[in-house]
mmCIF file with all atom_site columns, C-alpha atoms in Angstrom:
data_model
loop_
_atom_site.group_PDB
_atom_site.id
_atom_site.type_symbol
_atom_site.label_atom_id
_atom_site.label_alt_id
_atom_site.label_comp_id
_atom_site.label_asym_id
_atom_site.label_entity_id
_atom_site.label_seq_id
_atom_site.pdbx_PDB_ins_code
_atom_site.Cartn_x
_atom_site.Cartn_y
_atom_site.Cartn_z
_atom_site.occupancy
_atom_site.B_iso_or_equiv
_atom_site.pdbx_formal_charge
_atom_site.auth_seq_id
_atom_site.auth_comp_id
_atom_site.auth_asym_id
_atom_site.auth_atom_id
_atom_site.pdbx_PDB_model_num
ATOM 1   C CA . UNK N 1 1   ? -94.037  -34.879 -10.091 1.00 0.00 ? 9   UNK N CA 1
ATOM 2   C CA . UNK N 1 2   ? -96.051  -35.169 -6.732  1.00 0.00 ? 10  UNK N CA 1
ATOM 3   C CA . UNK N 1 3   ? -97.457  -33.421 -4.088  1.00 0.00 ? 11  UNK N CA 1
ATOM 4   C CA . UNK N 1 4   ? -96.022  -35.603 -1.256  1.00 0.00 ? 12  UNK N CA 1
ATOM 5   C CA . UNK N 1 5   ? -92.939  -33.301 -0.495  1.00 0.00 ? 13  UNK N CA 1
ATOM 6   C CA . UNK N 1 6   ? -95.256  -30.600 0.430   1.00 0.00 ? 14  UNK N CA 1
ATOM 7   C CA . UNK N 1 7   ? -97.413  -32.653 2.844   1.00 0.00 ? 15  UNK N CA 1
ATOM 8   C CA . UNK N 1 8   ? -94.424  -33.287 4.605   1.00 0.00 ? 16  UNK N CA 1
ATOM 9   C CA . UNK N 1 9   ? -93.122  -29.671 5.233   1.00 0.00 ? 17  UNK N CA 1
ATOM 10  C CA . UNK N 1 10  ? -94.282  -27.509 7.935   1.00 0.00 ? 18  UNK N CA 1
ATOM 11  C CA . UNK N 1 11  ? -96.775  -24.750 7.109   1.00 0.00 ? 19  UNK N CA 1
ATOM 12  C CA . UNK N 1 12  ? -93.507  -22.226 7.833   1.00 0.00 ? 20  UNK N CA 1
ATOM 13  C CA . UNK N 1 13  ? -91.697  -24.237 4.958   1.00 0.00 ? 21  UNK N CA 1
ATOM 14  C CA . UNK N 1 14  ? -94.476  -24.531 2.727   1.00 0.00 ? 22  UNK N CA 1
ATOM 15  C CA . UNK N 1 15  ? -94.824  -21.046 2.965   1.00 0.00 ? 23  UNK N CA 1
ATOM 16  C CA . UNK N 1 16  ? -91.138  -20.558 2.319   1.00 0.00 ? 24  UNK N CA 1
ATOM 17  C CA . UNK N 1 17  ? -90.973  -22.428 -0.764  1.00 0.00 ? 25  UNK N CA 1
ATOM 18  C CA . UNK N 1 18  ? -93.772  -20.504 -2.420  1.00 0.00 ? 26  UNK N CA 1
ATOM 19  C CA . UNK N 1 19  ? -92.053  -17.508 -1.202  1.00 0.00 ? 27  UNK N CA 1
ATOM 20  C CA . UNK N 1 20  ? -89.398  -18.350 -4.080  1.00 0.00 ? 28  UNK N CA 1
ATOM 21  C CA . UNK N 1 21  ? -91.677  -18.605 -6.717  1.00 0.00 ? 29  UNK N CA 1
ATOM 22  C CA . UNK N 1 22  ? -93.327  -16.204 -9.296  1.00 0.00 ? 30  UNK N CA 1
ATOM 23  C CA . UNK N 1 23  ? -97.103  -16.395 -10.316 1.00 0.00 ? 31  UNK N CA 1
ATOM 24  C CA . UNK N 1 24  ? -97.800  -17.603 -13.818 1.00 0.00 ? 32  UNK N CA 1
ATOM 25  C CA . UNK N 1 25  ? -100.867 -18.118 -15.388 1.00 0.00 ? 33  UNK N CA 1
ATOM 26  C CA . UNK N 1 26  ? -101.388 -20.719 -18.510 1.00 0.00 ? 34  UNK N CA 1
ATOM 27  C CA . UNK N 1 27  ? -104.452 -21.224 -20.677 1.00 0.00 ? 35  UNK N CA 1
ATOM 28  C CA . UNK N 1 28  ? -105.617 -24.767 -21.239 1.00 0.00 ? 36  UNK N CA 1
ATOM 29  C CA . UNK N 1 29  ? -103.752 -26.583 -24.114 1.00 0.00 ? 37  UNK N CA 1
ATOM 30  C CA . UNK N 1 30  ? -100.503 -24.577 -23.474 1.00 0.00 ? 38  UNK N CA 1
ATOM 31  C CA . UNK N 1 31  ? -97.443  -26.562 -22.810 1.00 0.00 ? 39  UNK N CA 1
ATOM 32  C CA . UNK N 1 32  ? -95.563  -25.536 -19.601 1.00 0.00 ? 40  UNK N CA 1
ATOM 33  C CA . UNK N 1 33  ? -92.690  -28.362 -19.833 1.00 0.00 ? 41  UNK N CA 1
ATOM 34  C CA . UNK N 1 34  ? -91.331  -29.725 -22.946 1.00 0.00 ? 42  UNK N CA 1
ATOM 35  C CA . UNK N 1 35  ? -89.843  -33.329 -22.530 1.00 0.00 ? 43  UNK N CA 1
ATOM 36  C CA . UNK N 1 36  ? -86.024  -32.961 -22.590 1.00 0.00 ? 44  UNK N CA 1
ATOM 37  C CA . UNK N 1 37  ? -85.681  -29.359 -22.086 1.00 0.00 ? 45  UNK N CA 1
ATOM 38  C CA . UNK N 1 38  ? -83.312  -28.612 -19.300 1.00 0.00 ? 46  UNK N CA 1
ATOM 39  C CA . UNK N 1 39  ? -85.129  -28.581 -15.876 1.00 0.00 ? 47  UNK N CA 1
ATOM 40  C CA . UNK N 1 40  ? -84.361  -24.753 -15.123 1.00 0.00 ? 48  UNK N CA 1
ATOM 41  C CA . UNK N 1 41  ? -87.258  -24.195 -13.123 1.00 0.00 ? 49  UNK N CA 1
ATOM 42  C CA . UNK N 1 42  ? -90.169  -26.003 -10.990 1.00 0.00 ? 50  UNK N CA 1
ATOM 43  C CA . UNK N 1 43  ? -94.359  -25.158 -10.804 1.00 0.00 ? 51  UNK N CA 1
ATOM 44  C CA . UNK N 1 44  ? -96.374  -25.557 -8.033  1.00 0.00 ? 52  UNK N CA 1
ATOM 45  C CA . UNK N 1 45  ? -99.909  -26.002 -9.004  1.00 0.00 ? 53  UNK N CA 1
ATOM 46  C CA . UNK N 1 46  ? -102.103 -23.270 -7.218  1.00 0.00 ? 54  UNK N CA 1
ATOM 47  C CA . UNK N 1 47  ? -105.243 -23.598 -9.256  1.00 0.00 ? 55  UNK N CA 1
ATOM 48  C CA . UNK N 1 48  ? -105.868 -25.724 -12.753 1.00 0.00 ? 56  UNK N CA 1
ATOM 49  C CA . UNK N 1 49  ? -104.943 -29.442 -13.837 1.00 0.00 ? 57  UNK N CA 1
ATOM 50  C CA . UNK N 1 50  ? -102.329 -30.480 -15.879 1.00 0.00 ? 58  UNK N CA 1
ATOM 51  C CA . UNK N 1 51  ? -101.501 -33.675 -18.469 1.00 0.00 ? 59  UNK N CA 1
ATOM 52  C CA . UNK N 1 52  ? -97.944  -35.623 -18.183 1.00 0.00 ? 60  UNK N CA 1
ATOM 53  C CA . UNK N 1 53  ? -96.947  -36.475 -21.309 1.00 0.00 ? 61  UNK N CA 1
ATOM 54  C CA . UNK N 1 54  ? -94.211  -39.059 -22.385 1.00 0.00 ? 62  UNK N CA 1
ATOM 55  C CA . UNK N 1 55  ? -92.901  -39.595 -25.786 1.00 0.00 ? 63  UNK N CA 1
ATOM 56  C CA . UNK N 1 56  ? -92.914  -43.554 -26.615 1.00 0.00 ? 64  UNK N CA 1
ATOM 57  C CA . UNK N 1 57  ? -90.464  -45.164 -28.700 1.00 0.00 ? 65  UNK N CA 1
ATOM 58  C CA . UNK N 1 58  ? -92.681  -45.858 -31.944 1.00 0.00 ? 66  UNK N CA 1
ATOM 59  C CA . UNK N 1 59  ? -93.122  -42.062 -31.642 1.00 0.00 ? 67  UNK N CA 1
ATOM 60  C CA . UNK N 1 60  ? -96.827  -41.603 -30.131 1.00 0.00 ? 68  UNK N CA 1
ATOM 61  C CA . UNK N 1 61  ? -97.178  -40.056 -26.819 1.00 0.00 ? 69  UNK N CA 1
ATOM 62  C CA . UNK N 1 62  ? -98.216  -41.466 -23.652 1.00 0.00 ? 70  UNK N CA 1
ATOM 63  C CA . UNK N 1 63  ? -100.817 -39.714 -20.938 1.00 0.00 ? 71  UNK N CA 1
ATOM 64  C CA . UNK N 1 64  ? -99.203  -40.767 -17.895 1.00 0.00 ? 72  UNK N CA 1
ATOM 65  C CA . UNK N 1 65  ? -101.055 -38.560 -15.465 1.00 0.00 ? 73  UNK N CA 1
ATOM 66  C CA . UNK N 1 66  ? -103.111 -36.025 -14.701 1.00 0.00 ? 74  UNK N CA 1
ATOM 67  C CA . UNK N 1 67  ? -101.789 -33.058 -11.716 1.00 0.00 ? 75  UNK N CA 1
ATOM 68  C CA . UNK N 1 68  ? -104.287 -30.599 -9.815  1.00 0.00 ? 76  UNK N CA 1
ATOM 69  C CA . UNK N 1 69  ? -103.386 -27.962 -7.303  1.00 0.00 ? 77  UNK N CA 1
ATOM 70  C CA . UNK N 1 70  ? -100.732 -28.798 -4.701  1.00 0.00 ? 78  UNK N CA 1
ATOM 71  C CA . UNK N 1 71  ? -98.608  -30.602 -6.529  1.00 0.00 ? 79  UNK N CA 1
ATOM 72  C CA . UNK N 1 72  ? -94.776  -30.046 -7.556  1.00 0.00 ? 80  UNK N CA 1
ATOM 73  C CA . UNK N 1 73  ? -94.108  -30.212 -11.245 1.00 0.00 ? 81  UNK N CA 1
ATOM 74  C CA . UNK N 1 74  ? -90.477  -31.039 -12.644 1.00 0.00 ? 82  UNK N CA 1
ATOM 75  C CA . UNK N 1 75  ? -89.099  -31.330 -9.002  1.00 0.00 ? 83  UNK N CA 1
ATOM 76  C CA . UNK N 1 76  ? -86.657  -34.626 -9.767  1.00 0.00 ? 84  UNK N CA 1
ATOM 77  C CA . UNK N 1 77  ? -85.220  -33.302 -13.118 1.00 0.00 ? 85  UNK N CA 1
ATOM 78  C CA . UNK N 1 78  ? -84.170  -29.814 -11.144 1.00 0.00 ? 86  UNK N CA 1
ATOM 79  C CA . UNK N 1 79  ? -82.395  -31.408 -8.162  1.00 0.00 ? 87  UNK N CA 1
ATOM 80  C CA . UNK N 1 80  ? -80.783  -34.190 -10.325 1.00 0.00 ? 88  UNK N CA 1
ATOM 81  C CA . UNK N 1 81  ? -79.913  -31.781 -12.506 1.00 0.00 ? 89  UNK N CA 1
ATOM 82  C CA . UNK N 1 82  ? -81.673  -33.492 -15.141 1.00 0.00 ? 90  UNK N CA 1
ATOM 83  C CA . UNK N 1 83  ? -83.413  -32.832 -18.593 1.00 0.00 ? 91  UNK N CA 1
ATOM 84  C CA . UNK N 1 84  ? -87.369  -32.747 -18.061 1.00 0.00 ? 92  UNK N CA 1
ATOM 85  C CA . UNK N 1 85  ? -88.604  -36.843 -18.424 1.00 0.00 ? 93  UNK N CA 1
ATOM 86  C CA . UNK N 1 86  ? -91.818  -35.532 -19.462 1.00 0.00 ? 94  UNK N CA 1
ATOM 87  C CA . UNK N 1 87  ? -94.104  -32.935 -21.231 1.00 0.00 ? 95  UNK N CA 1
ATOM 88  C CA . UNK N 1 88  ? -96.212  -31.275 -18.927 1.00 0.00 ? 96  UNK N CA 1
ATOM 89  C CA . UNK N 1 89  ? -99.367  -29.716 -21.153 1.00 0.00 ? 97  UNK N CA 1
ATOM 90  C CA . UNK N 1 90  ? -102.269 -27.755 -19.257 1.00 0.00 ? 98  UNK N CA 1
ATOM 91  C CA . UNK N 1 91  ? -105.310 -29.118 -19.494 1.00 0.00 ? 99  UNK N CA 1
ATOM 92  C CA . UNK N 1 92  ? -107.544 -26.257 -17.950 1.00 0.00 ? 100 UNK N CA 1
ATOM 93  C CA . UNK N 1 93  ? -106.688 -22.819 -17.451 1.00 0.00 ? 101 UNK N CA 1
ATOM 94  C CA . UNK N 1 94  ? -103.471 -22.640 -14.565 1.00 0.00 ? 102 UNK N CA 1
ATOM 95  C CA . UNK N 1 95  ? -102.378 -20.612 -12.237 1.00 0.00 ? 103 UNK N CA 1
ATOM 96  C CA . UNK N 1 96  ? -99.041  -21.569 -10.235 1.00 0.00 ? 104 UNK N CA 1
ATOM 97  C CA . UNK N 1 97  ? -95.929  -20.517 -8.904  1.00 0.00 ? 105 UNK N CA 1
ATOM 98  C CA . UNK N 1 98  ? -92.452  -21.041 -10.794 1.00 0.00 ? 106 UNK N CA 1
ATOM 99  C CA . UNK N 1 99  ? -89.497  -21.538 -8.880  1.00 0.00 ? 107 UNK N CA 1
ATOM 100 C CA . UNK N 1 100 ? -86.023  -21.819 -10.004 1.00 0.00 ? 108 UNK N CA 1
ATOM 101 C CA . UNK N 1 101 ? -84.324  -24.621 -9.962  1.00 0.00 ? 109 UNK N CA 1
ATOM 102 C CA . UNK N 1 102 ? -81.248  -23.162 -8.008  1.00 0.00 ? 110 UNK N CA 1
ATOM 103 C CA . UNK N 1 103 ? -83.430  -21.588 -5.405  1.00 0.00 ? 111 UNK N CA 1
ATOM 104 C CA . UNK N 1 104 ? -84.877  -24.920 -4.985  1.00 0.00 ? 112 UNK N CA 1
ATOM 105 C CA . UNK N 1 105 ? -81.602  -26.683 -4.462  1.00 0.00 ? 113 UNK N CA 1
ATOM 106 C CA . UNK N 1 106 ? -80.816  -24.313 -1.658  1.00 0.00 ? 114 UNK N CA 1
ATOM 107 C CA . UNK N 1 107 ? -83.941  -24.632 0.098   1.00 0.00 ? 115 UNK N CA 1
ATOM 108 C CA . UNK N 1 108 ? -83.841  -28.485 0.231   1.00 0.00 ? 116 UNK N CA 1
ATOM 109 C CA . UNK N 1 109 ? -80.287  -28.112 1.642   1.00 0.00 ? 117 UNK N CA 1
ATOM 110 C CA . UNK N 1 110 ? -81.728  -25.703 3.970   1.00 0.00 ? 118 UNK N CA 1
ATOM 111 C CA . UNK N 1 111 ? -84.214  -27.735 5.381   1.00 0.00 ? 119 UNK N CA 1
ATOM 112 C CA . UNK N 1 112 ? -82.828  -31.626 5.014   1.00 0.00 ? 120 UNK N CA 1
ATOM 113 C CA . UNK N 1 113 ? -85.698  -32.567 2.439   1.00 0.00 ? 121 UNK N CA 1
ATOM 114 C CA . UNK N 1 114 ? -83.291  -34.612 0.846   1.00 0.00 ? 122 UNK N CA 1
ATOM 115 C CA . UNK N 1 115 ? -83.650  -38.376 2.166   1.00 0.00 ? 123 UNK N CA 1
ATOM 116 C CA . UNK N 1 116 ? -87.471  -37.240 1.210   1.00 0.00 ? 124 UNK N CA 1
ATOM 117 C CA . UNK N 1 117 ? -87.148  -36.158 -2.313  1.00 0.00 ? 125 UNK N CA 1
ATOM 118 C CA . UNK N 1 118 ? -84.965  -39.438 -2.609  1.00 0.00 ? 126 UNK N CA 1
ATOM 119 C CA . UNK N 1 119 ? -87.802  -41.704 -1.506  1.00 0.00 ? 127 UNK N CA 1
ATOM 120 C CA . UNK N 1 120 ? -90.025  -39.799 -3.117  1.00 0.00 ? 128 UNK N CA 1
ATOM 121 C CA . UNK N 1 121 ? -88.451  -40.353 -6.407  1.00 0.00 ? 129 UNK N CA 1
ATOM 122 C CA . UNK N 1 122 ? -87.951  -44.579 -5.811  1.00 0.00 ? 130 UNK N CA 1
ATOM 123 C CA . UNK N 1 123 ? -91.871  -44.404 -4.770  1.00 0.00 ? 131 UNK N CA 1
ATOM 124 C CA . UNK N 1 124 ? -92.883  -42.391 -8.173  1.00 0.00 ? 132 UNK N CA 1
ATOM 125 C CA . UNK N 1 125 ? -91.176  -45.121 -10.375 1.00 0.00 ? 133 UNK N CA 1
ATOM 126 C CA . UNK N 1 126 ? -92.529  -47.993 -8.574  1.00 0.00 ? 134 UNK N CA 1
ATOM 127 C CA . UNK N 1 127 ? -95.795  -46.643 -8.695  1.00 0.00 ? 135 UNK N CA 1
ATOM 128 C CA . UNK N 1 128 ? -95.605  -45.753 -12.740 1.00 0.00 ? 136 UNK N CA 1
ATOM 129 C CA . UNK N 1 129 ? -93.809  -49.401 -12.976 1.00 0.00 ? 137 UNK N CA 1
ATOM 130 C CA . UNK N 1 130 ? -97.275  -51.055 -11.112 1.00 0.00 ? 138 UNK N CA 1
ATOM 131 C CA . UNK N 1 131 ? -99.718  -49.046 -13.069 1.00 0.00 ? 139 UNK N CA 1
ATOM 132 C CA . UNK N 1 132 ? -98.340  -50.222 -16.603 1.00 0.00 ? 140 UNK N CA 1
ATOM 133 C CA . UNK N 1 133 ? -97.972  -54.008 -15.481 1.00 0.00 ? 141 UNK N CA 1
ATOM 134 C CA . UNK N 1 134 ? -101.859 -53.615 -14.659 1.00 0.00 ? 142 UNK N CA 1
ATOM 135 C CA . UNK N 1 135 ? -102.787 -53.038 -18.104 1.00 0.00 ? 143 UNK N CA 1
ATOM 136 C CA . UNK N 1 136 ? -102.209 -56.031 -19.267 1.00 0.00 ? 144 UNK N CA 1
ATOM 137 C CA . UNK N 1 137 ? -104.551 -57.634 -16.728 1.00 0.00 ? 145 UNK N CA 1
ATOM 138 C CA . UNK N 1 138 ? -107.888 -55.691 -17.600 1.00 0.00 ? 146 UNK N CA 1
ATOM 139 C CA . UNK N 1 139 ? -110.316 -54.978 -20.301 1.00 0.00 ? 147 UNK N CA 1
ATOM 140 C CA . UNK N 1 140 ? -110.150 -51.285 -22.036 1.00 0.00 ? 148 UNK N CA 1
ATOM 141 C CA . UNK N 1 141 ? -113.400 -51.045 -20.869 1.00 0.00 ? 149 UNK N CA 1
ATOM 142 C CA . UNK N 1 142 ? -112.454 -51.695 -17.083 1.00 0.00 ? 150 UNK N CA 1
ATOM 143 C CA . UNK N 1 143 ? -109.372 -49.580 -17.344 1.00 0.00 ? 151 UNK N CA 1
ATOM 144 C CA . UNK N 1 144 ? -111.402 -46.700 -19.069 1.00 0.00 ? 152 UNK N CA 1
ATOM 145 C CA . UNK N 1 145 ? -114.019 -47.001 -16.073 1.00 0.00 ? 153 UNK N CA 1
ATOM 146 C CA . UNK N 1 146 ? -110.790 -46.793 -13.425 1.00 0.00 ? 154 UNK N CA 1
ATOM 147 C CA . UNK N 1 147 ? -109.218 -43.816 -15.231 1.00 0.00 ? 155 UNK N CA 1
ATOM 148 C CA . UNK N 1 148 ? -112.484 -41.706 -14.981 1.00 0.00 ? 156 UNK N CA 1
ATOM 149 C CA . UNK N 1 149 ? -113.134 -42.799 -11.694 1.00 0.00 ? 157 UNK N CA 1
ATOM 150 C CA . UNK N 1 150 ? -109.556 -41.537 -10.730 1.00 0.00 ? 158 UNK N CA 1
ATOM 151 C CA . UNK N 1 151 ? -110.407 -38.296 -12.666 1.00 0.00 ? 159 UNK N CA 1
ATOM 152 C CA . UNK N 1 152 ? -113.565 -37.785 -10.858 1.00 0.00 ? 160 UNK N CA 1
ATOM 153 C CA . UNK N 1 153 ? -111.809 -38.178 -7.746  1.00 0.00 ? 161 UNK N CA 1
ATOM 154 C CA . UNK N 1 154 ? -108.854 -35.966 -8.427  1.00 0.00 ? 162 UNK N CA 1
ATOM 155 C CA . UNK N 1 155 ? -109.750 -33.178 -10.546 1.00 0.00 ? 163 UNK N CA 1
ATOM 156 C CA . UNK N 1 156 ? -113.874 -33.937 -11.097 1.00 0.00 ? 164 UNK N CA 1
ATOM 157 C CA . UNK N 1 157 ? -116.217 -31.048 -9.427  1.00 0.00 ? 165 UNK N CA 1
ATOM 158 C CA . UNK N 1 158 ? -119.285 -32.502 -7.728  1.00 0.00 ? 166 UNK N CA 1
ATOM 159 C CA . UNK N 1 159 ? -122.636 -30.634 -9.638  1.00 0.00 ? 167 UNK N CA 1
ATOM 160 C CA . UNK N 1 160 ? -126.058 -32.025 -8.527  1.00 0.00 ? 168 UNK N CA 1
ATOM 161 C CA . UNK N 1 161 ? -125.662 -35.579 -8.142  1.00 0.00 ? 169 UNK N CA 1
ATOM 162 C CA . UNK N 1 162 ? -122.977 -35.938 -11.242 1.00 0.00 ? 170 UNK N CA 1
ATOM 163 C CA . UNK N 1 163 ? -119.515 -35.268 -11.321 1.00 0.00 ? 171 UNK N CA 1
ATOM 164 C CA . UNK N 1 164 ? -118.011 -33.044 -13.915 1.00 0.00 ? 172 UNK N CA 1
ATOM 165 C CA . UNK N 1 165 ? -114.106 -33.727 -15.411 1.00 0.00 ? 173 UNK N CA 1
ATOM 166 C CA . UNK N 1 166 ? -113.661 -30.587 -17.508 1.00 0.00 ? 174 UNK N CA 1
ATOM 167 C CA . UNK N 1 167 ? -109.928 -31.544 -19.130 1.00 0.00 ? 175 UNK N CA 1
ATOM 168 C CA . UNK N 1 168 ? -108.957 -30.755 -22.503 1.00 0.00 ? 176 UNK N CA 1
ATOM 169 C CA . UNK N 1 169 ? -107.512 -34.139 -23.384 1.00 0.00 ? 177 UNK N CA 1
ATOM 170 C CA . UNK N 1 170 ? -108.160 -35.937 -26.728 1.00 0.00 ? 178 UNK N CA 1
ATOM 171 C CA . UNK N 1 171 ? -109.367 -38.885 -27.188 1.00 0.00 ? 179 UNK N CA 1
ATOM 172 C CA . UNK N 1 172 ? -105.739 -40.404 -28.612 1.00 0.00 ? 180 UNK N CA 1
ATOM 173 C CA . UNK N 1 173 ? -104.694 -39.057 -24.965 1.00 0.00 ? 181 UNK N CA 1
ATOM 174 C CA . UNK N 1 174 ? -107.445 -40.568 -22.825 1.00 0.00 ? 182 UNK N CA 1
ATOM 175 C CA . UNK N 1 175 ? -106.870 -43.710 -24.783 1.00 0.00 ? 183 UNK N CA 1
ATOM 176 C CA . UNK N 1 176 ? -102.745 -43.624 -24.326 1.00 0.00 ? 184 UNK N CA 1
ATOM 177 C CA . UNK N 1 177 ? -103.168 -43.628 -20.650 1.00 0.00 ? 185 UNK N CA 1
ATOM 178 C CA . UNK N 1 178 ? -104.812 -47.031 -20.374 1.00 0.00 ? 186 UNK N CA 1
ATOM 179 C CA . UNK N 1 179 ? -102.600 -48.311 -23.416 1.00 0.00 ? 187 UNK N CA 1
ATOM 180 C CA . UNK N 1 180 ? -105.611 -48.170 -25.818 1.00 0.00 ? 188 UNK N CA 1
ATOM 181 C CA . UNK N 1 181 ? -105.612 -46.573 -29.258 1.00 0.00 ? 189 UNK N CA 1
ATOM 182 C CA . UNK N 1 182 ? -107.693 -43.603 -30.247 1.00 0.00 ? 190 UNK N CA 1
ATOM 183 C CA . UNK N 1 183 ? -110.555 -46.407 -32.136 1.00 0.00 ? 191 UNK N CA 1
ATOM 184 C CA . UNK N 1 184 ? -110.648 -47.933 -29.333 1.00 0.00 ? 192 UNK N CA 1
ATOM 185 C CA . UNK N 1 185 ? -111.170 -44.944 -27.058 1.00 0.00 ? 193 UNK N CA 1
ATOM 186 C CA . UNK N 1 186 ? -114.218 -43.783 -29.061 1.00 0.00 ? 194 UNK N CA 1
ATOM 187 C CA . UNK N 1 187 ? -115.543 -47.123 -28.883 1.00 0.00 ? 195 UNK N CA 1
ATOM 188 C CA . UNK N 1 188 ? -115.346 -47.390 -25.052 1.00 0.00 ? 196 UNK N CA 1
ATOM 189 C CA . UNK N 1 189 ? -116.745 -43.755 -24.787 1.00 0.00 ? 197 UNK N CA 1
ATOM 190 C CA . UNK N 1 190 ? -119.966 -44.648 -26.507 1.00 0.00 ? 198 UNK N CA 1
ATOM 191 C CA . UNK N 1 191 ? -120.344 -47.745 -24.939 1.00 0.00 ? 199 UNK N CA 1
ATOM 192 C CA . UNK N 1 192 ? -120.454 -45.740 -21.954 1.00 0.00 ? 200 UNK N CA 1
ATOM 193 C CA . UNK N 1 193 ? -122.700 -43.424 -23.106 1.00 0.00 ? 201 UNK N CA 1
ATOM 194 C CA . UNK N 1 194 ? -125.064 -45.750 -24.474 1.00 0.00 ? 202 UNK N CA 1
ATOM 195 C CA . UNK N 1 195 ? -124.889 -47.180 -20.517 1.00 0.00 ? 203 UNK N CA 1
ATOM 196 C CA . UNK N 1 196 ? -125.960 -43.719 -19.386 1.00 0.00 ? 204 UNK N CA 1
ATOM 197 C CA . UNK N 1 197 ? -123.075 -43.905 -17.209 1.00 0.00 ? 205 UNK N CA 1
ATOM 198 C CA . UNK N 1 198 ? -121.309 -40.772 -18.852 1.00 0.00 ? 206 UNK N CA 1
ATOM 199 C CA . UNK N 1 199 ? -121.863 -37.674 -21.033 1.00 0.00 ? 207 UNK N CA 1
ATOM 200 C CA . UNK N 1 200 ? -119.563 -36.309 -23.397 1.00 0.00 ? 208 UNK N CA 1
ATOM 201 C CA . UNK N 1 201 ? -118.949 -32.536 -24.647 1.00 0.00 ? 209 UNK N CA 1
ATOM 202 C CA . UNK N 1 202 ? -116.301 -30.348 -25.592 1.00 0.00 ? 210 UNK N CA 1
ATOM 203 C CA . UNK N 1 203 ? -113.532 -31.010 -23.392 1.00 0.00 ? 211 UNK N CA 1
ATOM 204 C CA . UNK N 1 204 ? -115.744 -32.263 -20.680 1.00 0.00 ? 212 UNK N CA 1
ATOM 205 C CA . UNK N 1 205 ? -116.576 -36.052 -19.221 1.00 0.00 ? 213 UNK N CA 1
ATOM 206 C CA . UNK N 1 206 ? -120.179 -35.851 -16.763 1.00 0.00 ? 214 UNK N CA 1
ATOM 207 C CA . UNK N 1 207 ? -119.854 -38.932 -15.124 1.00 0.00 ? 215 UNK N CA 1
ATOM 208 C CA . UNK N 1 208 ? -123.742 -39.517 -14.443 1.00 0.00 ? 216 UNK N CA 1
ATOM 209 C CA . UNK N 1 209 ? -123.727 -42.500 -12.688 1.00 0.00 ? 217 UNK N CA 1
ATOM 210 C CA . UNK N 1 210 ? -120.968 -42.979 -10.435 1.00 0.00 ? 218 UNK N CA 1
ATOM 211 C CA . UNK N 1 211 ? -121.859 -46.437 -8.630  1.00 0.00 ? 219 UNK N CA 1
ATOM 212 C CA . UNK N 1 212 ? -122.556 -47.812 -12.286 1.00 0.00 ? 220 UNK N CA 1
ATOM 213 C CA . UNK N 1 213 ? -119.117 -46.805 -13.175 1.00 0.00 ? 221 UNK N CA 1
ATOM 214 C CA . UNK N 1 214 ? -117.512 -48.376 -10.338 1.00 0.00 ? 222 UNK N CA 1
ATOM 215 C CA . UNK N 1 215 ? -119.293 -51.592 -10.725 1.00 0.00 ? 223 UNK N CA 1
ATOM 216 C CA . UNK N 1 216 ? -118.283 -51.804 -13.971 1.00 0.00 ? 224 UNK N CA 1
ATOM 217 C CA . UNK N 1 217 ? -114.641 -50.965 -13.093 1.00 0.00 ? 225 UNK N CA 1
ATOM 218 C CA . UNK N 1 218 ? -114.812 -53.854 -10.463 1.00 0.00 ? 226 UNK N CA 1
ATOM 219 C CA . UNK N 1 219 ? -116.012 -56.414 -13.189 1.00 0.00 ? 227 UNK N CA 1
#
């Protein structure tokens, strides 16, 4: 579920793919795709951010990633004729283009994009495996600091000397992103607040001390 495919397209190809879509809007917390559903379309995100969530064997949910503008969501399942591999939920108001799977298939055939699509699928799976492996090497606090830095870079907005991350994510979901429980997530967030690194509010995390967070992430 990456924008790598769009990145290698010519401007004319990107416009052609977007022309196949219908404009859609989703409010924060709306589930756009459910894991296990048929992959009948893809979503090109134009505004806002989504969370990619996958069910675990024990019945819990794991936050795999947060994606934003320019990203293609659901392309692998649509191209391979497979069910959705993950749930995609809006974590802010989202505007995008819904492209039917059959139109995407014709487009990929017409523009000979299958090799790039295949390479992207392999890259995403290796990236996911490497990220899961890294969870065993770092403390929960360091993993949380790294996650917040990534979120600030990918979805945050600079307000003065602070970075605001507007995401409708629970402590449970944030914890699952780094392999931690809701209780552990709450403890780390409290620690980061006490150190003056972040502030938390309703559906918002403000990074107050970006350099301090980077230092913590590198310890």
